[in-house]
C-alpha positions as a Python dict, from the first residue, in 0.01 Angstrom:
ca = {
    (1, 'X'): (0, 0, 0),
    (2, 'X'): (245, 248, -94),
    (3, 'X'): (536, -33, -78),
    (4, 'X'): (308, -228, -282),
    (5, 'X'): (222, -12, -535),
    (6, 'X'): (593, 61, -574),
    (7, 'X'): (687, -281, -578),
    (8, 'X'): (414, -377, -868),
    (9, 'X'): (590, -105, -1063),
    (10, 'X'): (902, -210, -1039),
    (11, 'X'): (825, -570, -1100),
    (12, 'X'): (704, -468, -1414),
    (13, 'X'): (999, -272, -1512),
    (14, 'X'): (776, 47, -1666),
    (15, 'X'): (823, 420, -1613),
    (16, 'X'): (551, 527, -1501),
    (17, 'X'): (584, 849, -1660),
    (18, 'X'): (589, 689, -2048),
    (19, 'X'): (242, 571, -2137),
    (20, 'X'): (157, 215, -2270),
    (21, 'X'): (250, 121, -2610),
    (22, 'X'): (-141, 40, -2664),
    (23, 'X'): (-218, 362, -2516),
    (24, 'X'): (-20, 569, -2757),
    (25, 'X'): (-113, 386, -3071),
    (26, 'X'): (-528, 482, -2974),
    (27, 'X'): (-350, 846, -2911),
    (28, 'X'): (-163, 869, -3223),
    (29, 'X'): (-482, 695, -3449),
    (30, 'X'): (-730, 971, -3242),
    (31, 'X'): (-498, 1296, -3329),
    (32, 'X'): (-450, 1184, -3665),
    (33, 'X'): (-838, 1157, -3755),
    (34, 'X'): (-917, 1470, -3551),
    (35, 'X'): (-649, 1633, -3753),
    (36, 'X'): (-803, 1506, -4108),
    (37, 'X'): (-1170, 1569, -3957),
    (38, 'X'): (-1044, 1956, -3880),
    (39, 'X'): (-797, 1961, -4228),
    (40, 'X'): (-1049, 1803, -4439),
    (41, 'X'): (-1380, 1942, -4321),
    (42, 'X'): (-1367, 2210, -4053),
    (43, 'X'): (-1055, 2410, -4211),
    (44, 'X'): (-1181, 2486, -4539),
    (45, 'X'): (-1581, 2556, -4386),
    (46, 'X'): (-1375, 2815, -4191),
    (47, 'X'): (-1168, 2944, -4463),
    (48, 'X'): (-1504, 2992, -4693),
    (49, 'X'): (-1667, 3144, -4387),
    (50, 'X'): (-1395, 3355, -4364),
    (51, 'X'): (-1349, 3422, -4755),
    (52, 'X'): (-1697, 3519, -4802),
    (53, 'X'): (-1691, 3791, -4451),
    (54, 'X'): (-1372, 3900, -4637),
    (55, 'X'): (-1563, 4011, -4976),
    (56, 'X'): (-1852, 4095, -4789),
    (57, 'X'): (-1604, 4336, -4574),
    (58, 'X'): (-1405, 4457, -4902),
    (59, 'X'): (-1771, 4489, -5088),
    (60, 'X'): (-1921, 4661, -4867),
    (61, 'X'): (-1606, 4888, -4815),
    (62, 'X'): (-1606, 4902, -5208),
    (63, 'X'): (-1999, 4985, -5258),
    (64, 'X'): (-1952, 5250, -4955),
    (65, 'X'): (-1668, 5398, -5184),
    (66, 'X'): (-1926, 5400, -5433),
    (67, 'X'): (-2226, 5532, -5292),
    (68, 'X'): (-1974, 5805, -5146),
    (69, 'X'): (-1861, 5889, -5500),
    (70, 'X'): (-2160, 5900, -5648),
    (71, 'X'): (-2314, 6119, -5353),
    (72, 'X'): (-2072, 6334, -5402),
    (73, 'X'): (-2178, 6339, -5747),
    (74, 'X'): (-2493, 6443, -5688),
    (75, 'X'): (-2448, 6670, -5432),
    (76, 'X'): (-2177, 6855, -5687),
    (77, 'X'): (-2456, 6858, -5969),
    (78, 'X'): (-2703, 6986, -5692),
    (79, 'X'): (-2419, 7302, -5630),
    (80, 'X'): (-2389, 7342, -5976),
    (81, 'X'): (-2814, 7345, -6019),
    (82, 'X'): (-2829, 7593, -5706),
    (83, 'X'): (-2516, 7764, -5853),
    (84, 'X'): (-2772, 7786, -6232),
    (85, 'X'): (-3049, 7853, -6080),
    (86, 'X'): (-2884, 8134, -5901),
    (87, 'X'): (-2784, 8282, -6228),
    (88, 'X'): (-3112, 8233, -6366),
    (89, 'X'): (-3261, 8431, -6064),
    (90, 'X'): (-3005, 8717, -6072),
    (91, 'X'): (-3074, 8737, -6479),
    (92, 'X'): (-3473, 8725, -6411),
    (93, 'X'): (-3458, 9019, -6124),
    (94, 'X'): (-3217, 9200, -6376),
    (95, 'X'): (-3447, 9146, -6691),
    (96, 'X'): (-3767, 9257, -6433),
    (97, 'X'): (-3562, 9561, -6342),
    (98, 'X'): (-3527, 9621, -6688),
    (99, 'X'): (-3847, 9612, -6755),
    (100, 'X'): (-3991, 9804, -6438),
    (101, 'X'): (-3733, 10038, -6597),
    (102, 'X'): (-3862, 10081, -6956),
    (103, 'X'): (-4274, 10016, -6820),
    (104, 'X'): (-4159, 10364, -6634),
    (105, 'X'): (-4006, 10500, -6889),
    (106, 'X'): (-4320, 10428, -7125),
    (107, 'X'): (-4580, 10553, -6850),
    (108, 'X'): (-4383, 10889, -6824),
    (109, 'X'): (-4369, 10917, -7185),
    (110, 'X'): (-4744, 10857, -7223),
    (111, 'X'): (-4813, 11055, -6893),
    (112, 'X'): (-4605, 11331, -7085),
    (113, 'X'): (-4786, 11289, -7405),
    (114, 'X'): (-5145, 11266, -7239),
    (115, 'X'): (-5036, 11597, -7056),
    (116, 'X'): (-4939, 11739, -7391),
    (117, 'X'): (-5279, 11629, -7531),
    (118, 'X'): (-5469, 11796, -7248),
    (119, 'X'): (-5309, 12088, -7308),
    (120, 'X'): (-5325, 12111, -7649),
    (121, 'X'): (-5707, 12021, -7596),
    (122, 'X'): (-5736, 12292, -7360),
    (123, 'X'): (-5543, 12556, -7579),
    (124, 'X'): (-5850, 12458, -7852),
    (125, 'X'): (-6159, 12466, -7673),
    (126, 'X'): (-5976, 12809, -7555),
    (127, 'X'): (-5928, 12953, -7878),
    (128, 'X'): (-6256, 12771, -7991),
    (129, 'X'): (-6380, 12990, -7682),
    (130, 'X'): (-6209, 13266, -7751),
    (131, 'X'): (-6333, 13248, -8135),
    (132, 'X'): (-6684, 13188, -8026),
    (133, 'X'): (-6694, 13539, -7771),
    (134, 'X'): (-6523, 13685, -8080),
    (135, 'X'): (-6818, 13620, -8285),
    (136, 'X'): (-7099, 13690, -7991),
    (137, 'X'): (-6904, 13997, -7935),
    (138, 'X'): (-6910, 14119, -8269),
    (139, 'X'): (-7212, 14007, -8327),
    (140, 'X'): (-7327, 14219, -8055),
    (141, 'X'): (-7081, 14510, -8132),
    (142, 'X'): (-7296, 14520, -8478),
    (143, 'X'): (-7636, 14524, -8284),
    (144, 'X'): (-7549, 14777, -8089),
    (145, 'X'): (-7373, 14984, -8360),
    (146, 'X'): (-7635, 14981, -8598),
    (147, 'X'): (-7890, 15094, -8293),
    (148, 'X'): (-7624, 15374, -8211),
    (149, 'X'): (-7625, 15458, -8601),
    (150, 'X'): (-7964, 15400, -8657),
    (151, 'X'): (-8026, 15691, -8362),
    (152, 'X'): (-7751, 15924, -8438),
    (153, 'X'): (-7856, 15921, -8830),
    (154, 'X'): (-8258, 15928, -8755),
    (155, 'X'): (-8259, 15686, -8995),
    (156, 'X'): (-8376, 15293, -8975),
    (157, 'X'): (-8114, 15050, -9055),
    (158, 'X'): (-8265, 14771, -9079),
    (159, 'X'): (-8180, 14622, -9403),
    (160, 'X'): (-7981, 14356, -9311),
    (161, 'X'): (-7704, 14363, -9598),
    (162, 'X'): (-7669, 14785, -9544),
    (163, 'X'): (-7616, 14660, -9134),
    (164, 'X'): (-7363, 14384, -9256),
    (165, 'X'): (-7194, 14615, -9453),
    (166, 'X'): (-7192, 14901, -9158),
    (167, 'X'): (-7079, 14658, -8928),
    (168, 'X'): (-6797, 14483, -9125),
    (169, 'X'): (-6645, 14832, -9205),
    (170, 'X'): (-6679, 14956, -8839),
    (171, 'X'): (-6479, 14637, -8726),
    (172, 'X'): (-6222, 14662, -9009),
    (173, 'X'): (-6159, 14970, -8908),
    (174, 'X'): (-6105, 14866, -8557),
    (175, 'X'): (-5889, 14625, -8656),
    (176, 'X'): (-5645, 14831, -8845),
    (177, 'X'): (-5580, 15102, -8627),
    (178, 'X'): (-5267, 15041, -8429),
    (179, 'X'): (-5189, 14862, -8140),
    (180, 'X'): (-5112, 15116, -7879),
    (181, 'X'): (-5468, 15277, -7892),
    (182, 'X'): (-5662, 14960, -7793),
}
């Protein structure tokens, strides 16, 4: 079969290794409507498929760009709002040390003053005190020296202006002599 094979080849006068004429007309018309099916339809579908993952690529690079920006945005006006609000703190706790400063400053004065008042209150009632024995005392002085006169004289003194009078000269007289004998 091999000599036949060989021979029926030969006969025909064909290499075997160049197809048939009809052969590579069906070849050529096939590759030439795959090539406009894949040109015409497949090659732009990819291209838009492609085109569309591109700006959906560069978008999303572009809105990550964005929300980066603006984040850091934010988180700059969030510094500078912690960096204001620190201020505002610092300035508060000064103004309330201030103010714990002068409150002390006011209770001591007060404190000082109310001291001042107590003592000044005390210093009365003492000479209102001291007034008051003054005028038991001499009250009593003039009993007790009108008795004494009333026994040494061996005379009643009862007469209440004669006593006033005895009395207010006894004390005057008290009064003016000097210092060193009392």
């Amino acid at each position: 079969m091999t000599k036949a094979a060989t021979l029926l080849a030969a006969e025909e006068g064909a290499n075997p290794l160049l197809p048939h004429t009809f052969e590579l007309v069906v070849g050529i018309f096939s590759f030439l409507v795959v090539l406009v099916v894949v040109g015409k339809i497949l090659v732009p579908r990819i291209q838009k498929t492609l085109a569309e993952r591109t700006d959906a690529i560069e978008g999303g690079i572009k809105r990550a760009e964005e929300a980066q920006a603006e984040a850091q945005a934010l988180q700059q006006q969030y510094r500078d709002q912690l960096a204001e609000a620190r201020h505002e703190a610092a300035r508060l706790r000064e103004e309330a040390r201030e103010q714990a400063a002068q409150i002390k400053v006011e209770l001591r004065e007060e404190a000082q003053a109310e001291a001042r008042r107590l003592v000044e209150a005390a210093h009365a009632q003492i000479e209102a005190d001291r007034q008051a024995a003054f005028a038991q005392l001499r009250t009593e002085i003039g009993r007790l020296s009108t008795e004494l006169a009333g026994r040494i004289v061996g005379e009643s003194l009862e007469d209440e202006v004669r006593q006033s009078r005895i009395v207010d000269r006894f004390l005057d007289e008290l009064e003016s002599t000097p210092q060193a004998v009392r």
